[in-house]
C-alpha positions as a printed NumPy array, in Angstrom:
array([[ 78.534, -10.951,  53.628],
       [ 79.879, -14.328,  52.153],
       [ 79.167, -15.852,  48.556],
       [ 78.471, -19.579,  47.797],
       [ 77.867, -20.883,  44.418],
       [ 75.107, -22.94 ,  44.625],
       [ 75.089, -25.628,  41.389],
       [ 75.663, -22.862,  39.074],
       [ 73.437, -20.08 ,  40.511],
       [ 75.555, -17.241,  42.804],
       [ 73.984, -16.729,  46.106],
       [ 75.413, -14.121,  48.383],
       [ 74.229, -14.493,  51.871],
       [ 74.157, -11.115,  53.673],
       [ 74.929, -11.606,  57.742],
       [ 72.208, -11.671,  60.395],
       [ 73.988,  -8.255,  61.9  ],
       [ 74.054,  -5.174,  59.769],
       [ 71.622,  -2.49 ,  59.13 ],
       [ 68.099,  -3.734,  58.802],
       [ 66.913,  -3.074,  55.233],
       [ 64.173,  -0.237,  55.974],
       [ 63.413,   1.669,  52.67 ],
       [ 63.867,   1.551,  49.258],
       [ 67.39 ,   3.435,  49.22 ],
       [ 68.395,   0.342,  51.884],
       [ 67.525,  -2.313,  49.079],
       [ 69.697,   0.114,  46.554],
       [ 72.608,  -0.313,  49.036],
       [ 72.468,  -3.942,  49.282],
       [ 72.13 ,  -4.015,  45.097],
       [ 75.459,  -1.932,  45.156],
       [ 76.962,  -4.584,  47.598],
       [ 76.203,  -7.196,  44.814],
       [ 77.71 ,  -5.975,  42.432],
       [ 80.942,  -7.663,  41.214],
       [ 79.843, -10.974,  43.041],
       [ 78.448, -12.298,  40.575],
       [ 75.091, -12.918,  42.666],
       [ 72.084, -13.749,  41.564],
       [ 70.148, -14.849,  44.396],
       [ 70.599, -12.644,  47.458],
       [ 69.709, -14.242,  51.042],
       [ 68.655, -12.153,  53.215],
       [ 67.972, -13.009,  57.31 ],
       [ 64.863, -12.26 ,  58.618],
       [ 66.44 , -10.499,  60.695],
       [ 67.869,  -7.713,  58.415],
       [ 64.825,  -7.112,  57.554],
       [ 62.871,  -3.852,  58.828],
       [ 59.316,  -4.926,  60.616],
       [ 57.709,  -2.652,  58.339],
       [ 58.904,  -5.041,  55.351],
       [ 55.662,  -7.929,  56.915],
       [ 53.21 ,  -5.369,  56.99 ],
       [ 51.978,  -4.821,  53.22 ],
       [ 49.991,  -2.333,  53.985],
       [ 53.528,  -0.041,  54.363],
       [ 54.555,  -1.065,  50.946],
       [ 58.041,  -1.696,  51.976],
       [ 58.12 ,  -5.431,  50.899],
       [ 56.964,  -4.253,  47.469],
       [ 59.496,  -1.734,  46.638],
       [ 62.508,  -4.138,  48.365],
       [ 61.079,  -6.907,  46.367],
       [ 60.743,  -4.73 ,  42.575],
       [ 64.064,  -3.178,  43.191],
       [ 65.714,  -6.049,  43.455],
       [ 64.344,  -8.078,  40.789],
       [ 64.595,  -4.871,  38.698],
       [ 68.235,  -5.146,  39.811],
       [ 68.294,  -9.017,  38.167],
       [ 68.469, -10.585,  41.646],
       [ 66.207, -12.857,  43.279],
       [ 65.22 , -12.588,  46.999],
       [ 65.345, -14.91 ,  49.697],
       [ 64.178, -14.402,  53.112],
       [ 65.946, -16.967,  55.672],
       [ 64.355, -17.285,  58.586],
       [ 61.298, -18.071,  60.691],
       [ 57.839, -15.667,  60.147],
       [ 55.265, -17.869,  61.272],
       [ 54.53 , -14.86 ,  63.754],
       [ 53.996, -12.302,  60.85 ],
       [ 52.047, -15.19 ,  59.419],
       [ 49.821, -16.06 ,  62.169],
       [ 48.678, -11.73 ,  62.186],
       [ 48.005, -11.257,  58.216],
       [ 46.362, -12.981,  55.661],
       [ 47.527, -10.976,  52.969],
       [ 51.252, -11.763,  54.24 ],
       [ 50.494, -15.212,  53.658],
       [ 48.986, -14.941,  50.197],
       [ 52.237, -13.147,  49.731],
       [ 54.249, -15.758,  50.958],
       [ 52.665, -18.589,  49.468],
       [ 52.156, -16.866,  46.016],
       [ 56.249, -15.39 ,  46.277],
       [ 57.127, -19.256,  46.879],
       [ 55.307, -20.637,  43.565],
       [ 57.515, -18.026,  41.405],
       [ 60.962, -17.964,  40.593],
       [ 61.982, -14.708,  41.728],
       [ 60.776, -14.275,  45.742],
       [ 61.066, -16.989,  48.102],
       [ 60.31 , -17.361,  52.228],
       [ 62.606, -20.199,  52.961],
       [ 63.287, -21.542,  56.736],
       [ 67.04 , -21.57 ,  56.304],
       [ 69.913, -22.097,  53.273],
       [ 69.628, -25.785,  53.234],
       [ 66.448, -25.02 ,  51.711],
       [ 67.964, -22.461,  49.577],
       [ 69.669, -24.484,  48.177],
       [ 67.389, -27.606,  47.32 ],
       [ 65.132, -24.855,  45.639],
       [ 68.062, -24.221,  43.753],
       [ 69.224, -27.494,  43.148],
       [ 66.127, -29.845,  42.846]])
């Protein structure tokens, strides 16, 4: 994990390597990892999310995002999710609506996150 300040916002970046976030408990474990860092945004590489996250019928995306937002953490999913978007209109809608808000974003990379936080 690495912590950086982007403007006045503290971002905790999870590494690509590591156990996938595949349950609500995994989300809570990540919340625990943020304590003491001052992080307001959790940047998660798409590779760290279980495939079920992108199948909205499983409820995993909603459960994970709800846990993080409940603990006052914003979520930035970083990476290419185009293959998932091609197969699910509901996911495309979820991503579009999330990116309009302030709590959950799906972004290409850390540079896009920096632009979003400073722009």
